[in-house]
PDB file of C-alpha atoms and ligand atoms in Angstrom:
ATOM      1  CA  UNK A 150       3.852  -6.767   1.320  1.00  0.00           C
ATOM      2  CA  UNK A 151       1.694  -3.736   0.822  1.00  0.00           C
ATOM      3  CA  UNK A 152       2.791  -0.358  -0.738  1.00  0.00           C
ATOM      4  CA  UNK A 153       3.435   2.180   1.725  1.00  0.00           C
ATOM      5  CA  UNK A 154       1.862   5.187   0.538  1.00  0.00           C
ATOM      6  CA  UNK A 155       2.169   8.805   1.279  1.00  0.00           C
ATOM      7  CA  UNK A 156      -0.950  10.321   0.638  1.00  0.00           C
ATOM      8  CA  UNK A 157      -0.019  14.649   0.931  1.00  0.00           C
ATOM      9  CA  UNK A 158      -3.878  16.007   0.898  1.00  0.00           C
ATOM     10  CA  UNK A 159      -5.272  18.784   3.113  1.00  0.00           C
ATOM     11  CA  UNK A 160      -8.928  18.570   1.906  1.00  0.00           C
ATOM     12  CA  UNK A 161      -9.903  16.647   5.399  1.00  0.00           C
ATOM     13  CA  UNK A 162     -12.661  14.281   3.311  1.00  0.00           C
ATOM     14  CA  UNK A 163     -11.081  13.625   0.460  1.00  0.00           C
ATOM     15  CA  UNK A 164      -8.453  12.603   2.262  1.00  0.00           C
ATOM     16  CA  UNK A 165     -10.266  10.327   4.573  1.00  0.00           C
ATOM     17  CA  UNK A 166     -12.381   9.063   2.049  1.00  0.00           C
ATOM     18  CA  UNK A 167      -9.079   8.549  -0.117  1.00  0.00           C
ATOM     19  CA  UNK A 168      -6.850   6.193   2.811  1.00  0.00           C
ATOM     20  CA  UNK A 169      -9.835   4.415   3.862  1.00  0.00           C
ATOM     21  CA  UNK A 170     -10.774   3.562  -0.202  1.00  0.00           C
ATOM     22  CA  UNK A 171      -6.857   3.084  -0.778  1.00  0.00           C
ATOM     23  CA  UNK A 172      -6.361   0.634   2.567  1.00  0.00           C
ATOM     24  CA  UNK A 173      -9.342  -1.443   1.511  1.00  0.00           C
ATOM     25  CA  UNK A 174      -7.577  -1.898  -1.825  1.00  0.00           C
ATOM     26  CA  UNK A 175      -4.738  -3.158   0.031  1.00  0.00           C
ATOM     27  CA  UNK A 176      -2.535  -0.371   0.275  1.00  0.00           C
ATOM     28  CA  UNK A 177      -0.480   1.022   3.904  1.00  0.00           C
ATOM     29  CA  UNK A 178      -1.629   4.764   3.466  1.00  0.00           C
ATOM     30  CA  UNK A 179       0.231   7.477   5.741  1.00  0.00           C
ATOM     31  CA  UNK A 180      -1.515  10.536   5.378  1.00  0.00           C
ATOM     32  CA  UNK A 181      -0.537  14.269   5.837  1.00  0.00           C
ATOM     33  CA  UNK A 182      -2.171  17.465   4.986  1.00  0.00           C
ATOM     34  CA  UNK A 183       0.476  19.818   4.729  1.00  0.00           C
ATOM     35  CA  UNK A 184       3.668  20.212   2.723  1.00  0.00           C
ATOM     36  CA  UNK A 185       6.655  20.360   5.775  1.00  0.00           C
ATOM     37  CA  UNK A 186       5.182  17.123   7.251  1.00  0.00           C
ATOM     38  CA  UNK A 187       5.484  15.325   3.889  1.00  0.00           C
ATOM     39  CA  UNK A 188       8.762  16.141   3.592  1.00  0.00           C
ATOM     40  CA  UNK A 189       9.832  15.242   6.911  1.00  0.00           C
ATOM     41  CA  UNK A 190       7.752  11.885   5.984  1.00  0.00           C
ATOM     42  CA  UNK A 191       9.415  11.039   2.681  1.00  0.00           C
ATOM     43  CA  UNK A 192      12.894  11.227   4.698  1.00  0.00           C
ATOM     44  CA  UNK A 193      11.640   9.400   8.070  1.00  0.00           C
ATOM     45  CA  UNK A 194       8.940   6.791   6.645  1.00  0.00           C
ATOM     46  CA  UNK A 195      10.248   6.092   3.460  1.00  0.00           C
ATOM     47  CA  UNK A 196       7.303   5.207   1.724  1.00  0.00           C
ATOM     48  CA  UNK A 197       6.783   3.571  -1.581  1.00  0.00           C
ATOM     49  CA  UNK A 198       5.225   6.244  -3.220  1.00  0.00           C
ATOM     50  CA  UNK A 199       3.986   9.783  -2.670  1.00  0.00           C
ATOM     51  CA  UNK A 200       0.428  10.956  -3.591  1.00  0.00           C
ATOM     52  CA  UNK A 201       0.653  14.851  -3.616  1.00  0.00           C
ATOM     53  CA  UNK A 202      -1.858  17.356  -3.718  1.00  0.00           C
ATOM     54  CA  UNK A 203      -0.560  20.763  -5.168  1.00  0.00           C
ATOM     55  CA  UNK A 204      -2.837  22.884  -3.416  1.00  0.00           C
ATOM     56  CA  UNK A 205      -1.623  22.890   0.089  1.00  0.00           C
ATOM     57  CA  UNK A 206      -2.052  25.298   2.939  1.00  0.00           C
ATOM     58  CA  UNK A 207       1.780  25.566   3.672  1.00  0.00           C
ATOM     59  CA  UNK A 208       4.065  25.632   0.738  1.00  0.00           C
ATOM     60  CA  UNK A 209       2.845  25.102  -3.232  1.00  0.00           C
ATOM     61  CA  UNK A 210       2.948  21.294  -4.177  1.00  0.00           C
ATOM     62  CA  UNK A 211       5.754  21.993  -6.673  1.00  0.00           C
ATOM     63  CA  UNK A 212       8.072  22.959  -4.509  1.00  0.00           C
ATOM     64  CA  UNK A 213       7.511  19.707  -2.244  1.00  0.00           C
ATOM     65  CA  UNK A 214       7.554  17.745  -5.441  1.00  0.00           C
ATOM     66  CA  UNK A 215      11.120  19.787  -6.176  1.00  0.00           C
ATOM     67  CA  UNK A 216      12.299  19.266  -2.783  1.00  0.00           C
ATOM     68  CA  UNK A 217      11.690  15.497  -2.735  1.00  0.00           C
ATOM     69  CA  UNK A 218      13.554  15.308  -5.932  1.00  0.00           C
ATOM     70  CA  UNK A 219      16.527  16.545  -4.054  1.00  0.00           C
ATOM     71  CA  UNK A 220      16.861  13.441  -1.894  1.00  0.00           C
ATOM     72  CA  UNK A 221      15.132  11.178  -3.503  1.00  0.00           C
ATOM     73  CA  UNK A 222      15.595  11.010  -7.044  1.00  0.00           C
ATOM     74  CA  UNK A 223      13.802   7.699  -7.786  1.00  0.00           C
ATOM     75  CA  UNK A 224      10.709   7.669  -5.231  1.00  0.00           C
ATOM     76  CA  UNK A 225       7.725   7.668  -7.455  1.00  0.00           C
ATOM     77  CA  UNK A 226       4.973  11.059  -6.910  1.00  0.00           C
ATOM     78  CA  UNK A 227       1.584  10.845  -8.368  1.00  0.00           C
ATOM     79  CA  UNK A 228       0.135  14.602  -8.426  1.00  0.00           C
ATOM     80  CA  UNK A 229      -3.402  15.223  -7.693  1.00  0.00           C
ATOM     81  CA  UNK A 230      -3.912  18.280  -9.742  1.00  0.00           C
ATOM     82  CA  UNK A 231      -7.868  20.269 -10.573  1.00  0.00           C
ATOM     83  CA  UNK A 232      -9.226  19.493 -13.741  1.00  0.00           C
ATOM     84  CA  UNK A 233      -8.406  22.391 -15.526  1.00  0.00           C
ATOM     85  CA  UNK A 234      -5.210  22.820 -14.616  1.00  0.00           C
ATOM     86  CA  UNK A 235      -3.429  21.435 -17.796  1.00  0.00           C
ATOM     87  CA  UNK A 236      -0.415  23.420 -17.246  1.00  0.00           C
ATOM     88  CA  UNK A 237      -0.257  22.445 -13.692  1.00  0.00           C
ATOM     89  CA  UNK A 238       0.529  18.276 -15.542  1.00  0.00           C
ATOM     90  CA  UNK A 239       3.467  19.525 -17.612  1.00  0.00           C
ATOM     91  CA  UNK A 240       5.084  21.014 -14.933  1.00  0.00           C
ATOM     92  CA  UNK A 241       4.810  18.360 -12.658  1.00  0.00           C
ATOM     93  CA  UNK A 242       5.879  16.131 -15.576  1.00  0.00           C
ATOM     94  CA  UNK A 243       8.551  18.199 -16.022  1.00  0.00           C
ATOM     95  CA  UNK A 244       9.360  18.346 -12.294  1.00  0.00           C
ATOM     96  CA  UNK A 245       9.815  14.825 -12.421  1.00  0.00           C
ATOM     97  CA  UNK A 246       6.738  13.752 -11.533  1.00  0.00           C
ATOM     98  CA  UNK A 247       5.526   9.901 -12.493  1.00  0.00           C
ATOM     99  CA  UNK A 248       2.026  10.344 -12.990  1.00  0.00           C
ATOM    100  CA  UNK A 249      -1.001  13.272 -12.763  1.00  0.00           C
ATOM    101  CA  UNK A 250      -4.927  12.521 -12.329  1.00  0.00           C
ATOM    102  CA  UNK A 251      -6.560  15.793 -12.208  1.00  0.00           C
ATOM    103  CA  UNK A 252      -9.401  15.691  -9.599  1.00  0.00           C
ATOM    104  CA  UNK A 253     -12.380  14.797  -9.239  1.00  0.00           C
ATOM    105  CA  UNK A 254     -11.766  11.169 -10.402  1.00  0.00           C
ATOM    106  CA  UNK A 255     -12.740   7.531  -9.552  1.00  0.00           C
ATOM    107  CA  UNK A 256     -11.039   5.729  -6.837  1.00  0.00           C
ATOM    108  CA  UNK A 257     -10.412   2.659  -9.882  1.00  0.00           C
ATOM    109  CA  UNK A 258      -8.300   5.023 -11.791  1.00  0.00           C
ATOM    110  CA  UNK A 259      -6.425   6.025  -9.195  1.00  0.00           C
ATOM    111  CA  UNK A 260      -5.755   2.445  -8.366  1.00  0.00           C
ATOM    112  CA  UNK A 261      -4.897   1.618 -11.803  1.00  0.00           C
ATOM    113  CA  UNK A 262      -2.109   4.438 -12.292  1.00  0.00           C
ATOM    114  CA  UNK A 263      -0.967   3.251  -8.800  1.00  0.00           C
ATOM    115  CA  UNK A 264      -0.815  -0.229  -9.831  1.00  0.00           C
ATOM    116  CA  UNK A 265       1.486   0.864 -12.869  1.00  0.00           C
ATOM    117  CA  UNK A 266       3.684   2.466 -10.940  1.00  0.00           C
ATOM    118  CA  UNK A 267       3.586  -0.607  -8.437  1.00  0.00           C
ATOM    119  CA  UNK A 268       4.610  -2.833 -11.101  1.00  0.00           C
ATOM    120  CA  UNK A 269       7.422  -0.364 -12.686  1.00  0.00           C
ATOM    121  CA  UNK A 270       8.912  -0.281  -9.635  1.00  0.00           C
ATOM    122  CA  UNK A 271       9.594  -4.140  -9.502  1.00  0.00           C
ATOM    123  CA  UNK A 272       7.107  -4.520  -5.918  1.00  0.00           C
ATOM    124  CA  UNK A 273       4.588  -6.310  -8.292  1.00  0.00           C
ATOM    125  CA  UNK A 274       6.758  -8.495 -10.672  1.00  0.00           C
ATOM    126  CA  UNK A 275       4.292 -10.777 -10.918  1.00  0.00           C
ATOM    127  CA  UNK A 276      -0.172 -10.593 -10.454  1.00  0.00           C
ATOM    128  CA  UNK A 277      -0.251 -14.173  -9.130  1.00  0.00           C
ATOM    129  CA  UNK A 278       1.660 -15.827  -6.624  1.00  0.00           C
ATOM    130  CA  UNK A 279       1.237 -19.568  -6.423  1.00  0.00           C
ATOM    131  CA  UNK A 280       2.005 -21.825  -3.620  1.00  0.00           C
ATOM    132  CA  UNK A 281       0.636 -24.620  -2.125  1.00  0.00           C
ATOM    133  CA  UNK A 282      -2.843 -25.146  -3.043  1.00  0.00           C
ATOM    134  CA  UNK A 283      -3.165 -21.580  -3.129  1.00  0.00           C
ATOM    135  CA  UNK A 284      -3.535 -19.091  -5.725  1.00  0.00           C
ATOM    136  CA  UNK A 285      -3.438 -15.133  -5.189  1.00  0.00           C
ATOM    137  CA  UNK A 286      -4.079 -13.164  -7.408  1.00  0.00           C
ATOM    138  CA  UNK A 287      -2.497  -9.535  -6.305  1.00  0.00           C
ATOM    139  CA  UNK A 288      -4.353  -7.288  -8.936  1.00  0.00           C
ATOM    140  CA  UNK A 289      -7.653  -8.422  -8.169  1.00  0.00           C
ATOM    141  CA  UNK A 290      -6.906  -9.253  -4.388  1.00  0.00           C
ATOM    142  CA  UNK A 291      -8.788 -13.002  -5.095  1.00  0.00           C
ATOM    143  CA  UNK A 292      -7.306 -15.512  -3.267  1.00  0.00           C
ATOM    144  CA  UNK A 293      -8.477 -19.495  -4.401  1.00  0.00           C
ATOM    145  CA  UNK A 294      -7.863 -22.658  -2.682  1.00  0.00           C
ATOM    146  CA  UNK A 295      -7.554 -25.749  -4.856  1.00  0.00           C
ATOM    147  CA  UNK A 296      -9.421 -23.318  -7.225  1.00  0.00           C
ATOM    148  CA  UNK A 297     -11.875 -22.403  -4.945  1.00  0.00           C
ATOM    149  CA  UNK A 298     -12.302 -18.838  -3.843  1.00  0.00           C
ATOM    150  CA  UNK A 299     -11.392 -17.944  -0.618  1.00  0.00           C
ATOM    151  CA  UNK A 300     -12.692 -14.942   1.389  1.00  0.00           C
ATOM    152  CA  UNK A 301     -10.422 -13.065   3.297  1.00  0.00           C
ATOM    153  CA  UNK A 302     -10.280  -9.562   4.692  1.00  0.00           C
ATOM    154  CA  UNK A 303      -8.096  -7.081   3.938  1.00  0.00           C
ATOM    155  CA  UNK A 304      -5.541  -7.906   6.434  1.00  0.00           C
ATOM    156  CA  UNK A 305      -5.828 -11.494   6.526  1.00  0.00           C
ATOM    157  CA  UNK A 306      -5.084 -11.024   2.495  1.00  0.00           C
ATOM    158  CA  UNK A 307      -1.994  -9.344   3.586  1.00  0.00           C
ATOM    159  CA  UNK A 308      -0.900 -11.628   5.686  1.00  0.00           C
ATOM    160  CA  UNK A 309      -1.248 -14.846   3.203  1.00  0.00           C
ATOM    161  CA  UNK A 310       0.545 -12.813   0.634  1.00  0.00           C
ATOM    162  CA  UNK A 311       3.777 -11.661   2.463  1.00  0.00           C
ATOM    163  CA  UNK A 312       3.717 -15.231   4.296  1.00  0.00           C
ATOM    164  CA  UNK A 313       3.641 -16.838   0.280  1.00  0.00           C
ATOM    165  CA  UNK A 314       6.062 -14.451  -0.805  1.00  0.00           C
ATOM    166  CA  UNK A 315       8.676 -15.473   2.367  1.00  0.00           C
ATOM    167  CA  UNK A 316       7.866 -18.843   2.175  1.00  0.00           C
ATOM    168  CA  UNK A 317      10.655 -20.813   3.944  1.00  0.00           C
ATOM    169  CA  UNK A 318      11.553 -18.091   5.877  1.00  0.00           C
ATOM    170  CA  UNK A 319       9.822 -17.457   9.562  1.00  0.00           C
ATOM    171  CA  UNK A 320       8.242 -13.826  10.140  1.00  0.00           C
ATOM    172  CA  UNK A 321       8.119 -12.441  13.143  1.00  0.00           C
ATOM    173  CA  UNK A 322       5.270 -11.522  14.745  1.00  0.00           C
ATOM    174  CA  UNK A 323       6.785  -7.605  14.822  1.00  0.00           C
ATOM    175  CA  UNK A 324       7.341  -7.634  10.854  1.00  0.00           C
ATOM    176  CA  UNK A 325       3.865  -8.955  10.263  1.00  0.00           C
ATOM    177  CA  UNK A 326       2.583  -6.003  12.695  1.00  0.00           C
ATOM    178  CA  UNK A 327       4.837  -3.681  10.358  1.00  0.00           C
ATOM    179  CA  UNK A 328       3.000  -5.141   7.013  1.00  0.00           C
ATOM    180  CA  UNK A 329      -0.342  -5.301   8.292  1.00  0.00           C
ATOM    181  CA  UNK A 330      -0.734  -1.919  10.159  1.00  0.00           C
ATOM    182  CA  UNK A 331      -0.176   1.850   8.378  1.00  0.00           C
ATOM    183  CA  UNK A 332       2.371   3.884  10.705  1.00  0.00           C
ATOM    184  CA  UNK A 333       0.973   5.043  13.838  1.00  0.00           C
ATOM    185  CA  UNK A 334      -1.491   2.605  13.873  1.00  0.00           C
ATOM    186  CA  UNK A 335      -2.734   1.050  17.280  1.00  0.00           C
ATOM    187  CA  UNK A 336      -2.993  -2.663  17.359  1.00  0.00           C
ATOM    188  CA  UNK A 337      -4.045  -4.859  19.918  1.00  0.00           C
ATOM    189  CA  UNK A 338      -1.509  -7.271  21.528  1.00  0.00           C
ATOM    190  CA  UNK A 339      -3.076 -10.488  20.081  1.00  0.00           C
ATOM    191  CA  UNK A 340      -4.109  -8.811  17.016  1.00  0.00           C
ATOM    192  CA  UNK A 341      -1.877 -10.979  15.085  1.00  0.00           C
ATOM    193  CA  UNK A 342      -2.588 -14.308  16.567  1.00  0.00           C
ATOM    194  CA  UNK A 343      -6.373 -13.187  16.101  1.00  0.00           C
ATOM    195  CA  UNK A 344      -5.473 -12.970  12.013  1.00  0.00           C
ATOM    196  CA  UNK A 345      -3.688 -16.413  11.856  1.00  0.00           C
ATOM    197  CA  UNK A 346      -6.614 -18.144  13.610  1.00  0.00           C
ATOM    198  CA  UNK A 347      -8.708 -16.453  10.890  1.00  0.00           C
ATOM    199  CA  UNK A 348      -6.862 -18.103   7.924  1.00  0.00           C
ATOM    200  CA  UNK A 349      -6.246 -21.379   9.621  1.00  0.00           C
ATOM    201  CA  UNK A 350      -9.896 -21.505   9.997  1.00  0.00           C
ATOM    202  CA  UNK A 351     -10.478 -20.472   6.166  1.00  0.00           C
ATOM    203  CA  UNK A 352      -7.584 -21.990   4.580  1.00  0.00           C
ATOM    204  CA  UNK A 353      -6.856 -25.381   7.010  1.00  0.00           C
ATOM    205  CA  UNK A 354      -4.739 -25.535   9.927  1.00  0.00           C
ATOM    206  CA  UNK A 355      -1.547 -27.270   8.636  1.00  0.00           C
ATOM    207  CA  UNK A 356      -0.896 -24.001   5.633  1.00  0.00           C
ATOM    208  CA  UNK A 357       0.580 -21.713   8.226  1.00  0.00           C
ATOM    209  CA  UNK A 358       2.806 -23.080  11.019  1.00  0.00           C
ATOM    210  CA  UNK A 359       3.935 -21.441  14.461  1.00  0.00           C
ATOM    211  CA  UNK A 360       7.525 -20.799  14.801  1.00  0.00           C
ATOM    212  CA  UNK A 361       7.269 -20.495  18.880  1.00  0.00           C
ATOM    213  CA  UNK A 362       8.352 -17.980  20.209  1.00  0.00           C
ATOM    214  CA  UNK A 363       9.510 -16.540  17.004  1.00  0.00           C
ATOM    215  CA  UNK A 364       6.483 -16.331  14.883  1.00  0.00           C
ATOM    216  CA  UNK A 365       5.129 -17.790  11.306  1.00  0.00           C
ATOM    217  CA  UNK A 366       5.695 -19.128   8.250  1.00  0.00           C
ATOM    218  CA  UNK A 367       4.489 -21.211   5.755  1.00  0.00           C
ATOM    219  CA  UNK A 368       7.247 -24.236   4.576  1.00  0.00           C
ATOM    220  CA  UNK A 369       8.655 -23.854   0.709  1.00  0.00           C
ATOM    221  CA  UNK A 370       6.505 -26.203  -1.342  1.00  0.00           C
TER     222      UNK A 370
HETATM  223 CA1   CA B 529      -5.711  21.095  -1.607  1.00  0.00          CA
END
C-alpha cells in the first residue's frame, strides 16, 4: 500500500517536479499550495504524512504545522525550510515537527528521510516481502521472480505489493483503484483489469486469480 502524502508547496515547479519524482518512487502524493487547503486536507484525506513548505502565500507554515498538531498529534510533518534558515529547524522541531530538509536538496534525500519516517511509523515493518516465487523488495522497488528480476511499472509494483501483503484475502477492484490512484485522480474504467493483464503477462497467469465479480487476490502460500 503506498504512503499517502500531503505535499503543502506553492512554488508551482517544485511542486510538480516534487509529486511527479515522489509518485515514481512509489508514493500517493496529494498536493496543495496553500496553507487553509492543507488543513482542510489533513482532516478530510487523512494522509500518511505531511510535506510542508513554510513559506506559503496564505498563512506562515508554523502556524499550519501548530494547527495540525491540534488534531492530530501523531501524523508525521516533514518541513521544507531555505537553507539558511537554521532557526526556522528548531522551531519546527520544537513545534513538533518529525523531520526538516532545508531546500534546495536531492529528490534521494528526501526519499530517504521519508522512508524513515515510513518505517517509524510501522507502514514499512519489513523491506522485503516474500511470497510465492516472488521477492519484493520495498526500499529499492525490485521485484524478482524465482530470483529473477522482474520489470514492472510503478503501478503494476503497487499492485503486486498490496496483493502480497493481503494475500488470502480478495481486493476489490474499488480498493485497488484507491491504492493505485492519488485522490482526484481520473482513471479509466478498465484501468485495473489493464494492470492485472500486465503482471499476468510478466509474472505467469496462475500468481493472481479473479475473484468474479468481486475482484483479486493472490491465495496464501
Ligand atoms: Ca514557498
Amino acid at each position: 500500500m503506498p504512503m499517502r502524502l500531503l505535499l503543502v508547496e506553492d512554488n508551482p515547479s517544485l511542486a510538480s517536479g516534487l509529486s511527479l519524482a515522489l509518485s515514481n518512487k512509489g508514493f500517493s502524493v496529494n498536493h496543495v499550495s496553500r496553507g487553509q487547503q492543507a488543513l482542510a486536507a489533513v482532516e478530510n484525506d487523512r494522509p500518511d504524512l505531511v510535506i510542508l513548505d513554510l513559506g506559503l502565500p496564505d498563512m506562515d507554515g508554523f502556524d499550519v504545522l501548530r494547527k495540525i498538531r491540534q488534531g492530530e498529534s501523531e501524523l508525521p510533518v516533514l518541513i521544507l525550510t531555505a537553507r539558511d534558515a537554521i532557526e526556522h529547524r528548531v522551531t519546527g522541531l520544537d513545534l513538533g515537527a518529525d523531520d526538516y530538509l532545508c531546500k534546495p536538496f536531492e529528490i534521494e534525500e528526501l526519499e530517504a528521510r521519508l522512508r524513515v519516517l515510513e518505517r517509524r511509523l510501522g507502514t514499512a515493518s519489513t523491506s522485503k516481502i516474500e511470497s510465492h516465487n516472488i521477492s519484493l523488495d520495498t526500499a529499492t522497488l525490485e521485484v524478482r521472480q524465482d530470483g529473477k528480476q522482474v520489470d514492472l511499472s510503478r503501478r503494476e509494483y503497487t499492485m503486486l505489493k498490496s496483493l502480497l501483503l493481503n494475500a488470502g484475502k480478495v481486493l476489490t477492484r474499488d480498493s485497488l483503484e484507491d491504492k493505485l490512484y492519488s485522490w482526484g485522480e481520473e482513471v479509466a474504467s478498465n484501468a485495473i483489469e489493464v494492470h492485472i493483464h500486465h503482471l499476468r503477462k510478466k509474472l505467469g497467469a496462475q500468481l493472481i486469480k479473479t475473484v468474479r465479480g468481486v475482484g483479486y487476490t493472490i491465495e496464501k502460500p
